[in-house]
Each structure stands twice: as C-alpha cells, then as structure tokens.
C-alpha cells in the first residue's frame, strides 16, 4: 500500500503499512515517496518483468538499477554480475533471495557467494525488492553492495501455455496455472528449455524446472508451501585468449578445450507463514535445499600440465537448511510514533564433499583436494523507527552474526574448526517530503564471509605454507541521496555513496575462483529515473559512475586499481504496454572499459548492447512476441580477464587478454495462450 506522507500521520503510515492489502500501482517501479529508508531502495513490479526481454534467466537482476549481468561460460553456470564498482564474480557481495531462501552459496566449489538463478521461472516472479549498501539490519552476509529479494506469485490470473523457438536451436516450453484446492490455491509450473547457442561446440543445454506451491489466507494471515526442482546439463565455451583468435587458430565463438561443461541440480522445499494485525506482524519461514554441481573448466590450457592439459573439475554436493523468524510491533516513545522490528536468521550448510580434481575430457585423473564442510550461522537483528516529526524519521538498527566452521580436509594440516562473530550497526535519517521530495542519509557496517576451507588452512594444494583467512570480513558504507516525484509521473533519485572493505574478494582467472586480497574503497554516484509518460508508455534511464581502488600497495602486484571493477554503467529503456493490440520494448545497456590489472596498464573494451521486443495481442488469450537480442550485432565482450596461459605448441607461458564474446544478433518467437 503506497501512502503519501503528506496525507496521513506517521503513525497511520506505519499502521497502514502493516495491515492493509496490497494494491496495484500504475507504473513499473514502486519508488514512491514515503515507502523507502534509502534513496537507492525500491521495488520492481511484475508488469515490467513481463514486458522486457531477457537473454538469460540471471538477467532478471538487471532490473536492479545499475546492475549488469554477463556470462563467461555456458548457460547453465551462474551469471557474472557487476554493481557499484564491483566485479561481483558470481555474487560475492550482492545477496539474492527467492521467497526468503538465500541463493548465494557460501564455501562453494567455484566461487564464494555463487548465485545461480537458473532454477527460477521468471513468469512466476511477482516483484523484486532491492536495496543497496549495508544499511538494512535485515540483510547480512554478501549484502554490502546490495541485496535483492525476489517474491513469487501465489496465484496466476490466467493459466500460461507458451512455446518459444529461436536462433541457434533455442526451444522453450512453459505450462503454468493455479487452481483452487481446499481453502487455498495450488500453483503449478513446468519449464523445459534447450539451447545450442552460436558456439562452435554446441551448448546442448537441457534444462528442466518444476514448481508446486500451495497458498492460503490473505494479507492478514497467509501460509505458503513451495516445492521447486531444477536440473541442467550443458557444454560450455569459456573465455578464450585473444592471441588465438588474432592468429586465426580459432574463431570468436570457438573453444580451446571443447570438453568443458557442467551438470547442475537444485531441489528445495520452503514454508512461509505470516500474520498482520493492528498491533504489528510476525513472520516465520523455513527452507531445505539439496543441490549438486559439477563444473569442468580449462582456463590456462597447457600451462600446468603440457601433456594432459589443465582441465579441472569443481564438484560439490550440498544440503542447506534454514529458519527465519521476525516480529514487528508499533508503539510510542515519549508520545512519538514508533515501530520496532526484531528477527533471527539461521542457516546450516553441509558439503559432502566439496572437491577439486584434475581431469581430461571430463574424466578425473587425480584428486587435488576434497573437503567435508559444515558451516552454520545465526544472525540476530533489531531495528527501531521513530517519527520525530511528520517530515523527519530515523531508523536505527544493529545485527550480530555468529559463524561456526568445521572442515575435514584431504590435505594434511587443513582440517579444523573455527568460529567468528561480527556486529553491524546501522543508521538511516529520512527528511521530508517537501514538494514531493525526500532526502536520505544512510550509514552502516556489513560483512561477507570467506570460504570455510580458507579459515582452517595451513598449506595449499601444492604443499606450500598458507595462513588462515579472516572468516568474516567487515565492510563500512554510507550514502547521501534524494528522491523526488516533483514532476508528475516521474520517480527520480540521485545518490552519492562510499564503501570500504577490509579484504577484497578478487576473481583469479587462471584459478577460476575468488581469493581474498587487499583492503579497498569504492565511491560513486547513481542517477535513476522512471517515467510513466501515459497509459501505454514507460521510460527508464539509469546512470552510474564509480571508482574502485585498493587502499594499500602490494609489492607483488603494483598499482591500486581493482582488476575487473566496473566504473561506468548506463541503461536506457522504453516500454510500450498497450498501444491498441501492440506492445513492446527496447532496452540499451552500456558498461564501460575496466582495468584488468592493478596498475591499469591493460584495460577491457566497453560493451554496448540493445535488446528489443515487439508483440501483438490477437485476442485477450493469445499473444505473439518477437524478441531480438544484440539488435545491432555488435562484436563486444561479456567479460575480459588478463592472466597467464599456454596453448599447445607454445614454448613458454604468455600473458594475454582472455575474453568471452557477447552472443551475436539472435531472435526468439513466442506464442502464448492464456487459459
């Protein structure tokens, strides 16, 4: 429910926010005055998600202003993400949830915070609530750059039967509907996808998603029980060395090792119960996830093993369990209206095992290391909001997180257990509105956890000595922002921010994983604009500039640039919703050149892509949609790295730029019938 602060008392605002039913808001972003604690916070509506094309499932996070999602491997692997001056790799400092289930995987076979959204069916997302910076007490691990909470629908207004075909043997079939059952509704969905891609080695994606969700109740009392299943197998063309393309040895869409690929699965059961009344609300959620992953990659070719090659297998089997409880209640402080929020979040991960093998053509030839890991955590948070005046409120929060790590390693000296805790205070001050304009100041501490295996290590896989890493790494951020609706139909925000990290997580290209590095500082400015021109035209413009630097010198790696960190992002979009029987959209996204080494001597190129959609509604039940990706067929990179590798026939290693090209222009045609 969206209420203007100028129309109701602060206490009434708080009361309405807790117990009124949701209403449909015209527009695509809910960034209205009076509903957020930071200018960088907002909500994306299902209407926009439905009307904008996405090449890959993970690109749904690009609805977060300033976010870029790319790929450096096959479609079954988690996307590569960029936001606020970060190369987030696969999600190291951005937390993602689906209905309170964390998506980020800690102590992961491939990379800390691994965020694979391929199990998601985009048509079932009702809205995305996003935050940036470490200012919310509710957000814990991995959320220093930001967090996104994706919420699923309980019911569909109509059933969906959709068939999509496209370039490079793209095929997708979706069937989804909700039906009455007992005192509630049963939502079911089946999503099947095949894709070869433009690569010389066909991806051969075979992806299956299924969902069953039972829900009952209303906005005052509701219960949901959700089962999700996902399985995917694929071949992958990883990043390739520039020199091999320039010499004519391979094409832009070829592979050095054609046997790279992967196999992934995820099965989950989640439960959510919430109650709202005049005094407050409480919510309880629980989840159980079973996932498996095998990745086969070769980033250095014949650098380490001139005979067999350098392919390796990153493998894990994971069980993840969690319970979350929270309660909000209204009160008064010296006669001033107040809201309190208290919660606890628990999580347990068991990996049995998480392992790394040397392989040839996906066949294991030797074990590098294997670990059994148990990692458990509990986070307690409290938040207090006081309306000091109808144009002044403060939000004071604090959270405490405690982690326990237990590692049993195949490497002598690396087994052990350790624990760590961290306290994260938060403060937000919101002033206004005046002339439909609010002002924000936010400051807070956050953290990210490191891989459990690093917290107990005494030596590396090659036998050399190593020191344990800090289990929990502190971050500190602040921002000043303004949000306005002064122009009718336009929601606009401007933010200046800063973030310090005690130890940067940097992607190491030749190892294919993230490693702790030096402390760093990021600063930046963001300008986001969402304009409802009329009943059928929506416009978006998001611009972000940032600067990322290490705060200390390292003699082993001169320079203070953080490799891969993004510094310029722009997104321009137009969405036509109902122009007679026609609808469509066009989205342009740009991310600028980046330093690939710390001294800035090697840089990537910029990437500019355009997506377009044209749709026609034959009748209320039947629509035909054409999506075109990379509309202008630009030859650009999804990702660039700079590191040492050695090709077959090369006498010595070569430092070179390694890149993964964007896919060439492609089209997909979808026929959808609603029943």
PDB file of N, CA and C in Angstrom, residues 265-350:
ATOM      1  N   UNK A 265      22.021 -29.353 -10.369  1.00  0.00           N
ATOM      2  CA  UNK A 265      20.659 -29.651  -9.938  1.00  0.00           C
ATOM      3  C   UNK A 265      20.387 -28.943  -8.622  1.00  0.00           C
ATOM      4  N   UNK A 266      19.108 -28.649  -8.387  1.00  0.00           N
ATOM      5  CA  UNK A 266      18.689 -27.984  -7.155  1.00  0.00           C
ATOM      6  C   UNK A 266      17.248 -28.382  -6.852  1.00  0.00           C
ATOM      7  N   UNK A 267      17.018 -28.866  -5.644  1.00  0.00           N
ATOM      8  CA  UNK A 267      15.685 -29.257  -5.193  1.00  0.00           C
ATOM      9  C   UNK A 267      15.436 -28.585  -3.846  1.00  0.00           C
ATOM     10  N   UNK A 268      14.264 -27.957  -3.703  1.00  0.00           N
ATOM     11  CA  UNK A 268      14.016 -27.210  -2.471  1.00  0.00           C
ATOM     12  C   UNK A 268      12.574 -27.378  -2.011  1.00  0.00           C
ATOM     13  N   UNK A 269      12.403 -27.213  -0.711  1.00  0.00           N
ATOM     14  CA  UNK A 269      11.085 -27.170  -0.079  1.00  0.00           C
ATOM     15  C   UNK A 269      11.117 -26.008   0.903  1.00  0.00           C
ATOM     16  N   UNK A 270      10.163 -25.090   0.772  1.00  0.00           N
ATOM     17  CA  UNK A 270      10.159 -23.914   1.636  1.00  0.00           C
ATOM     18  C   UNK A 270       8.758 -23.666   2.175  1.00  0.00           C
ATOM     19  N   UNK A 271       8.727 -23.042   3.354  1.00  0.00           N
ATOM     20  CA  UNK A 271       7.470 -22.766   4.056  1.00  0.00           C
ATOM     21  C   UNK A 271       7.507 -21.335   4.562  1.00  0.00           C
ATOM     22  N   UNK A 272       6.365 -20.642   4.442  1.00  0.00           N
ATOM     23  CA  UNK A 272       6.281 -19.274   4.934  1.00  0.00           C
ATOM     24  C   UNK A 272       4.932 -19.044   5.579  1.00  0.00           C
ATOM     25  N   UNK A 273       4.949 -18.449   6.767  1.00  0.00           N
ATOM     26  CA  UNK A 273       3.725 -18.130   7.499  1.00  0.00           C
ATOM     27  C   UNK A 273       3.844 -16.712   8.016  1.00  0.00           C
ATOM     28  N   UNK A 274       2.807 -15.884   7.795  1.00  0.00           N
ATOM     29  CA  UNK A 274       2.844 -14.526   8.317  1.00  0.00           C
ATOM     30  C   UNK A 274       1.465 -14.102   8.804  1.00  0.00           C
ATOM     31  N   UNK A 275       1.486 -13.191   9.781  1.00  0.00           N
ATOM     32  CA  UNK A 275       0.258 -12.677  10.384  1.00  0.00           C
ATOM     33  C   UNK A 275       0.410 -11.181  10.585  1.00  0.00           C
ATOM     34  N   UNK A 276      -0.639 -10.407  10.256  1.00  0.00           N
ATOM     35  CA  UNK A 276      -0.635  -8.965  10.443  1.00  0.00           C
ATOM     36  C   UNK A 276      -1.928  -8.542  11.133  1.00  0.00           C
ATOM     37  N   UNK A 277      -1.810  -7.592  12.059  1.00  0.00           N
ATOM     38  CA  UNK A 277      -2.992  -7.026  12.699  1.00  0.00           C
ATOM     39  C   UNK A 277      -2.712  -5.570  13.056  1.00  0.00           C
ATOM     40  N   UNK A 278      -3.596  -4.969  13.858  1.00  0.00           N
ATOM     41  CA  UNK A 278      -3.462  -3.558  14.203  1.00  0.00           C
ATOM     42  C   UNK A 278      -2.205  -3.270  15.017  1.00  0.00           C
ATOM     43  N   UNK A 279      -1.728  -4.247  15.761  1.00  0.00           N
ATOM     44  CA  UNK A 279      -0.579  -4.030  16.643  1.00  0.00           C
ATOM     45  C   UNK A 279       0.763  -4.276  15.964  1.00  0.00           C
ATOM     46  N   UNK A 280       0.764  -5.099  14.926  1.00  0.00           N
ATOM     47  CA  UNK A 280       2.038  -5.402  14.297  1.00  0.00           C
ATOM     48  C   UNK A 280       1.935  -6.631  13.409  1.00  0.00           C
ATOM     49  N   UNK A 281       3.029  -7.330  13.275  1.00  0.00           N
ATOM     50  CA  UNK A 281       3.058  -8.512  12.415  1.00  0.00           C
ATOM     51  C   UNK A 281       4.158  -9.447  12.884  1.00  0.00           C
ATOM     52  N   UNK A 282       4.055 -10.703  12.482  1.00  0.00           N
ATOM     53  CA  UNK A 282       5.148 -11.647  12.674  1.00  0.00           C
ATOM     54  C   UNK A 282       5.219 -12.547  11.453  1.00  0.00           C
ATOM     55  N   UNK A 283       6.420 -13.077  11.208  1.00  0.00           N
ATOM     56  CA  UNK A 283       6.641 -13.922  10.044  1.00  0.00           C
ATOM     57  C   UNK A 283       7.622 -15.027  10.391  1.00  0.00           C
ATOM     58  N   UNK A 284       7.346 -16.204   9.856  1.00  0.00           N
ATOM     59  CA  UNK A 284       8.230 -17.353  10.046  1.00  0.00           C
ATOM     60  C   UNK A 284       8.434 -18.030   8.697  1.00  0.00           C
ATOM     61  N   UNK A 285       9.674 -18.357   8.381  1.00  0.00           N
ATOM     62  CA  UNK A 285       9.959 -19.084   7.143  1.00  0.00           C
ATOM     63  C   UNK A 285      11.012 -20.145   7.413  1.00  0.00           C
ATOM     64  N   UNK A 286      10.958 -21.205   6.637  1.00  0.00           N
ATOM     65  CA  UNK A 286      11.923 -22.300   6.756  1.00  0.00           C
ATOM     66  C   UNK A 286      12.161 -22.875   5.367  1.00  0.00           C
ATOM     67  N   UNK A 287      13.342 -23.418   5.159  1.00  0.00           N
ATOM     68  CA  UNK A 287      13.659 -23.971   3.843  1.00  0.00           C
ATOM     69  C   UNK A 287      14.659 -25.113   3.980  1.00  0.00           C
ATOM     70  N   UNK A 288      14.602 -26.018   3.000  1.00  0.00           N
ATOM     71  CA  UNK A 288      15.568 -27.099   2.860  1.00  0.00           C
ATOM     72  C   UNK A 288      15.937 -27.189   1.384  1.00  0.00           C
ATOM     73  N   UNK A 289      17.240 -27.184   1.094  1.00  0.00           N
ATOM     74  CA  UNK A 289      17.719 -27.205  -0.284  1.00  0.00           C
ATOM     75  C   UNK A 289      18.751 -28.319  -0.425  1.00  0.00           C
ATOM     76  N   UNK A 290      18.615 -29.093  -1.487  1.00  0.00           N
ATOM     77  CA  UNK A 290      19.618 -30.084  -1.849  1.00  0.00           C
ATOM     78  C   UNK A 290      20.108 -29.752  -3.250  1.00  0.00           C
ATOM     79  N   UNK A 291      21.406 -29.519  -3.390  1.00  0.00           N
ATOM     80  CA  UNK A 291      21.947 -29.138  -4.697  1.00  0.00           C
ATOM     81  C   UNK A 291      23.235 -29.897  -4.983  1.00  0.00           C
ATOM     82  N   UNK A 292      23.503 -30.067  -6.273  1.00  0.00           N
ATOM     83  CA  UNK A 292      24.743 -30.694  -6.731  1.00  0.00           C
ATOM     84  C   UNK A 292      25.264 -29.923  -7.939  1.00  0.00           C
ATOM     85  N   UNK A 293      26.578 -29.896  -8.072  1.00  0.00           N
ATOM     86  CA  UNK A 293      27.197 -29.176  -9.183  1.00  0.00           C
ATOM     87  C   UNK A 293      28.501 -29.848  -9.567  1.00  0.00           C
ATOM     88  N   UNK A 294      28.700 -29.994 -10.870  1.00  0.00           N
ATOM     89  CA  UNK A 294      29.991 -30.384 -11.433  1.00  0.00           C
ATOM     90  C   UNK A 294      30.312 -29.423 -12.563  1.00  0.00           C
ATOM     91  N   UNK A 295      31.430 -28.710 -12.430  1.00  0.00           N
ATOM     92  CA  UNK A 295      31.915 -27.804 -13.466  1.00  0.00           C
ATOM     93  C   UNK A 295      33.237 -28.325 -14.008  1.00  0.00           C
ATOM     94  N   UNK A 296      33.378 -28.335 -15.323  1.00  0.00           N
ATOM     95  CA  UNK A 296      34.624 -28.738 -15.972  1.00  0.00           C
ATOM     96  C   UNK A 296      35.149 -27.531 -16.748  1.00  0.00           C
ATOM     97  N   UNK A 297      36.321 -27.044 -16.346  1.00  0.00           N
ATOM     98  CA  UNK A 297      36.849 -25.800 -16.906  1.00  0.00           C
ATOM     99  C   UNK A 297      38.332 -25.950 -17.199  1.00  0.00           C
ATOM    100  N   UNK A 298      38.793 -25.183 -18.187  1.00  0.00           N
ATOM    101  CA  UNK A 298      40.214 -25.129 -18.509  1.00  0.00           C
ATOM    102  C   UNK A 298      40.544 -23.701 -18.924  1.00  0.00           C
ATOM    103  N   UNK A 299      41.090 -22.933 -17.995  1.00  0.00           N
ATOM    104  CA  UNK A 299      41.364 -21.521 -18.244  1.00  0.00           C
ATOM    105  C   UNK A 299      42.798 -21.264 -18.705  1.00  0.00           C
ATOM    106  N   UNK A 300      43.717 -22.212 -18.437  1.00  0.00           N
ATOM    107  CA  UNK A 300      45.135 -21.979 -18.762  1.00  0.00           C
ATOM    108  C   UNK A 300      45.672 -22.963 -19.794  1.00  0.00           C
ATOM    109  N   UNK A 301      44.873 -23.955 -20.201  1.00  0.00           N
ATOM    110  CA  UNK A 301      45.099 -24.827 -21.351  1.00  0.00           C
ATOM    111  C   UNK A 301      46.219 -25.843 -21.120  1.00  0.00           C
ATOM    112  N   UNK A 302      47.494 -25.481 -21.328  1.00  0.00           N
ATOM    113  CA  UNK A 302      48.609 -26.417 -21.113  1.00  0.00           C
ATOM    114  C   UNK A 302      49.708 -25.776 -20.275  1.00  0.00           C
ATOM    115  N   UNK A 303      49.340 -24.854 -19.410  1.00  0.00           N
ATOM    116  CA  UNK A 303      50.326 -24.153 -18.588  1.00  0.00           C
ATOM    117  C   UNK A 303      50.903 -25.052 -17.504  1.00  0.00           C
ATOM    118  N   UNK A 304      50.038 -25.781 -16.807  1.00  0.00           N
ATOM    119  CA  UNK A 304      50.480 -26.589 -15.671  1.00  0.00           C
ATOM    120  C   UNK A 304      50.808 -28.023 -16.051  1.00  0.00           C
ATOM    121  N   UNK A 305      50.132 -28.555 -17.067  1.00  0.00           N
ATOM    122  CA  UNK A 305      50.344 -29.940 -17.496  1.00  0.00           C
ATOM    123  C   UNK A 305      50.431 -29.965 -19.018  1.00  0.00           C
ATOM    124  N   UNK A 306      51.656 -29.902 -19.573  1.00  0.00           N
ATOM    125  CA  UNK A 306      51.814 -29.853 -21.031  1.00  0.00           C
ATOM    126  C   UNK A 306      51.326 -31.109 -21.743  1.00  0.00           C
ATOM    127  N   UNK A 307      51.144 -32.196 -21.005  1.00  0.00           N
ATOM    128  CA  UNK A 307      50.729 -33.460 -21.622  1.00  0.00           C
ATOM    129  C   UNK A 307      49.211 -33.614 -21.608  1.00  0.00           C
ATOM    130  N   UNK A 308      48.623 -33.536 -20.426  1.00  0.00           N
ATOM    131  CA  UNK A 308      47.186 -33.787 -20.284  1.00  0.00           C
ATOM    132  C   UNK A 308      46.333 -32.525 -20.386  1.00  0.00           C
ATOM    133  N   UNK A 309      46.949 -31.368 -20.255  1.00  0.00           N
ATOM    134  CA  UNK A 309      46.180 -30.134 -20.224  1.00  0.00           C
ATOM    135  C   UNK A 309      45.744 -29.783 -18.820  1.00  0.00           C
ATOM    136  N   UNK A 310      45.138 -28.627 -18.673  1.00  0.00           N
ATOM    137  CA  UNK A 310      44.862 -28.059 -17.350  1.00  0.00           C
ATOM    138  C   UNK A 310      43.383 -28.124 -16.952  1.00  0.00           C
ATOM    139  N   UNK A 311      42.600 -28.945 -17.622  1.00  0.00           N
ATOM    140  CA  UNK A 311      41.186 -29.003 -17.247  1.00  0.00           C
ATOM    141  C   UNK A 311      41.032 -29.521 -15.817  1.00  0.00           C
ATOM    142  N   UNK A 312      40.078 -28.935 -15.091  1.00  0.00           N
ATOM    143  CA  UNK A 312      39.805 -29.380 -13.728  1.00  0.00           C
ATOM    144  C   UNK A 312      38.298 -29.443 -13.505  1.00  0.00           C
ATOM    145  N   UNK A 313      37.932 -30.223 -12.531  1.00  0.00           N
ATOM    146  CA  UNK A 313      36.529 -30.428 -12.164  1.00  0.00           C
ATOM    147  C   UNK A 313      36.295 -29.869 -10.765  1.00  0.00           C
ATOM    148  N   UNK A 314      35.399 -28.889 -10.669  1.00  0.00           N
ATOM    149  CA  UNK A 314      34.958 -28.370  -9.380  1.00  0.00           C
ATOM    150  C   UNK A 314      33.616 -29.031  -9.066  1.00  0.00           C
ATOM    151  N   UNK A 315      33.560 -29.719  -7.941  1.00  0.00           N
ATOM    152  CA  UNK A 315      32.408 -30.564  -7.651  1.00  0.00           C
ATOM    153  C   UNK A 315      31.933 -30.345  -6.225  1.00  0.00           C
ATOM    154  N   UNK A 316      30.611 -30.360  -6.043  1.00  0.00           N
ATOM    155  CA  UNK A 316      30.086 -30.277  -4.686  1.00  0.00           C
ATOM    156  C   UNK A 316      28.708 -30.914  -4.594  1.00  0.00           C
ATOM    157  N   UNK A 317      28.411 -31.423  -3.406  1.00  0.00           N
ATOM    158  CA  UNK A 317      27.080 -31.890  -3.037  1.00  0.00           C
ATOM    159  C   UNK A 317      26.719 -31.181  -1.739  1.00  0.00           C
ATOM    160  N   UNK A 318      25.588 -30.474  -1.745  1.00  0.00           N
ATOM    161  CA  UNK A 318      25.272 -29.570  -0.646  1.00  0.00           C
ATOM    162  C   UNK A 318      23.863 -29.827  -0.115  1.00  0.00           C
ATOM    163  N   UNK A 319      23.753 -29.758   1.208  1.00  0.00           N
ATOM    164  CA  UNK A 319      22.461 -29.686   1.880  1.00  0.00           C
ATOM    165  C   UNK A 319      22.421 -28.374   2.643  1.00  0.00           C
ATOM    166  N   UNK A 320      21.370 -27.591   2.439  1.00  0.00           N
ATOM    167  CA  UNK A 320      21.252 -26.294   3.080  1.00  0.00           C
ATOM    168  C   UNK A 320      19.907 -26.207   3.791  1.00  0.00           C
ATOM    169  N   UNK A 321      19.944 -25.847   5.074  1.00  0.00           N
ATOM    170  CA  UNK A 321      18.738 -25.740   5.894  1.00  0.00           C
ATOM    171  C   UNK A 321      18.717 -24.368   6.550  1.00  0.00           C
ATOM    172  N   UNK A 322      17.515 -23.815   6.766  1.00  0.00           N
ATOM    173  CA  UNK A 322      17.432 -22.525   7.423  1.00  0.00           C
ATOM    174  C   UNK A 322      16.056 -22.249   7.987  1.00  0.00           C
ATOM    175  N   UNK A 323      16.039 -21.427   9.046  1.00  0.00           N
ATOM    176  CA  UNK A 323      14.803 -20.961   9.662  1.00  0.00           C
ATOM    177  C   UNK A 323      14.961 -19.479   9.959  1.00  0.00           C
ATOM    178  N   UNK A 324      13.945 -18.683   9.620  1.00  0.00           N
ATOM    179  CA  UNK A 324      13.936 -17.246   9.890  1.00  0.00           C
ATOM    180  C   UNK A 324      12.680 -16.881  10.667  1.00  0.00           C
ATOM    181  N   UNK A 325      12.829 -16.043  11.677  1.00  0.00           N
ATOM    182  CA  UNK A 325      11.707 -15.546  12.468  1.00  0.00           C
ATOM    183  C   UNK A 325      11.848 -14.040  12.615  1.00  0.00           C
ATOM    184  N   UNK A 326      10.745 -13.314  12.495  1.00  0.00           N
ATOM    185  CA  UNK A 326      10.786 -11.872  12.715  1.00  0.00           C
ATOM    186  C   UNK A 326       9.443 -11.394  13.248  1.00  0.00           C
ATOM    187  N   UNK A 327       9.492 -10.296  14.003  1.00  0.00           N
ATOM    188  CA  UNK A 327       8.280  -9.709  14.570  1.00  0.00           C
ATOM    189  C   UNK A 327       8.404  -8.199  14.540  1.00  0.00           C
ATOM    190  N   UNK A 328       7.325  -7.542  14.124  1.00  0.00           N
ATOM    191  CA  UNK A 328       7.250  -6.079  14.132  1.00  0.00           C
ATOM    192  C   UNK A 328       6.081  -5.647  14.998  1.00  0.00           C
ATOM    193  N   UNK A 329       6.263  -4.565  15.734  1.00  0.00           N
ATOM    194  CA  UNK A 329       5.150  -4.048  16.531  1.00  0.00           C
ATOM    195  C   UNK A 329       5.262  -2.532  16.637  1.00  0.00           C
ATOM    196  N   UNK A 330       4.098  -1.898  16.801  1.00  0.00           N
ATOM    197  CA  UNK A 330       4.007  -0.450  16.901  1.00  0.00           C
ATOM    198  C   UNK A 330       4.000  -0.023  18.360  1.00  0.00           C
ATOM    199  N   UNK A 331       4.476   1.181  18.611  1.00  0.00           N
ATOM    200  CA  UNK A 331       4.495   1.702  19.969  1.00  0.00           C
ATOM    201  C   UNK A 331       4.716   3.198  19.955  1.00  0.00           C
ATOM    202  N   UNK A 332       5.084   3.721  21.118  1.00  0.00           N
ATOM    203  CA  UNK A 332       5.359   5.149  21.242  1.00  0.00           C
ATOM    204  C   UNK A 332       6.617   5.364  22.062  1.00  0.00           C
ATOM    205  N   UNK A 333       7.335   6.434  21.754  1.00  0.00           N
ATOM    206  CA  UNK A 333       8.499   6.860  22.510  1.00  0.00           C
ATOM    207  C   UNK A 333       8.285   8.318  22.885  1.00  0.00           C
ATOM    208  N   UNK A 334       8.000   8.558  24.168  1.00  0.00           N
ATOM    209  CA  UNK A 334       7.704   9.916  24.652  1.00  0.00           C
ATOM    210  C   UNK A 334       6.606  10.565  23.813  1.00  0.00           C
ATOM    211  N   UNK A 335       5.591   9.756  23.503  1.00  0.00           N
ATOM    212  CA  UNK A 335       4.470  10.261  22.725  1.00  0.00           C
ATOM    213  C   UNK A 335       4.689  10.276  21.226  1.00  0.00           C
ATOM    214  N   UNK A 336       5.888   9.868  20.770  1.00  0.00           N
ATOM    215  CA  UNK A 336       6.192   9.849  19.345  1.00  0.00           C
ATOM    216  C   UNK A 336       5.917   8.460  18.774  1.00  0.00           C
ATOM    217  N   UNK A 337       5.316   8.369  17.582  1.00  0.00           N
ATOM    218  CA  UNK A 337       5.039   7.057  16.985  1.00  0.00           C
ATOM    219  C   UNK A 337       6.335   6.319  16.670  1.00  0.00           C
ATOM    220  N   UNK A 338       6.283   5.008  16.857  1.00  0.00           N
ATOM    221  CA  UNK A 338       7.495   4.199  16.751  1.00  0.00           C
ATOM    222  C   UNK A 338       7.127   2.818  16.226  1.00  0.00           C
ATOM    223  N   UNK A 339       8.030   2.221  15.477  1.00  0.00           N
ATOM    224  CA  UNK A 339       7.881   0.832  15.042  1.00  0.00           C
ATOM    225  C   UNK A 339       9.168   0.082  15.367  1.00  0.00           C
ATOM    226  N   UNK A 340       9.045  -1.125  15.891  1.00  0.00           N
ATOM    227  CA  UNK A 340      10.187  -1.977  16.219  1.00  0.00           C
ATOM    228  C   UNK A 340      10.140  -3.249  15.382  1.00  0.00           C
ATOM    229  N   UNK A 341      11.304  -3.728  15.047  1.00  0.00           N
ATOM    230  CA  UNK A 341      11.410  -4.962  14.271  1.00  0.00           C
ATOM    231  C   UNK A 341      12.542  -5.799  14.853  1.00  0.00           C
ATOM    232  N   UNK A 342      12.252  -7.045  15.151  1.00  0.00           N
ATOM    233  CA  UNK A 342      13.227  -7.947  15.755  1.00  0.00           C
ATOM    234  C   UNK A 342      13.196  -9.266  14.994  1.00  0.00           C
ATOM    235  N   UNK A 343      14.365  -9.824  14.700  1.00  0.00           N
ATOM    236  CA  UNK A 343      14.376 -11.067  13.936  1.00  0.00           C
ATOM    237  C   UNK A 343      15.621 -11.895  14.171  1.00  0.00           C
ATOM    238  N   UNK A 344      15.511 -13.160  13.805  1.00  0.00           N
ATOM    239  CA  UNK A 344      16.649 -14.082  13.859  1.00  0.00           C
ATOM    240  C   UNK A 344      16.659 -14.895  12.570  1.00  0.00           C
ATOM    241  N   UNK A 345      17.852 -15.084  12.011  1.00  0.00           N
ATOM    242  CA  UNK A 345      18.030 -15.838  10.772  1.00  0.00           C
ATOM    243  C   UNK A 345      19.090 -16.903  11.007  1.00  0.00           C
ATOM    244  N   UNK A 346      18.754 -18.149  10.749  1.00  0.00           N
ATOM    245  CA  UNK A 346      19.703 -19.238  10.945  1.00  0.00           C
ATOM    246  C   UNK A 346      19.902 -19.985   9.630  1.00  0.00           C
ATOM    247  N   UNK A 347      21.095 -20.528   9.465  1.00  0.00           N
ATOM    248  CA  UNK A 347      21.401 -21.280   8.239  1.00  0.00           C
ATOM    249  C   UNK A 347      22.473 -22.320   8.542  1.00  0.00           C
ATOM    250  N   UNK A 348      22.328 -23.473   7.894  1.00  0.00           N
ATOM    251  CA  UNK A 348      23.291 -24.560   8.039  1.00  0.00           C
ATOM    252  C   UNK A 348      23.585 -25.124   6.663  1.00  0.00           C
ATOM    253  N   UNK A 349      24.884 -25.192   6.302  1.00  0.00           N
ATOM    254  CA  UNK A 349      25.322 -25.789   5.042  1.00  0.00           C
ATOM    255  C   UNK A 349      26.210 -26.989   5.344  1.00  0.00           C
ATOM    256  N   UNK A 350      25.906 -28.086   4.669  1.00  0.00           N
ATOM    257  CA  UNK A 350      26.751 -29.278   4.767  1.00  0.00           C
ATOM    258  C   UNK A 350      27.182 -29.661   3.363  1.00  0.00           C
TER     259      UNK A 350
END
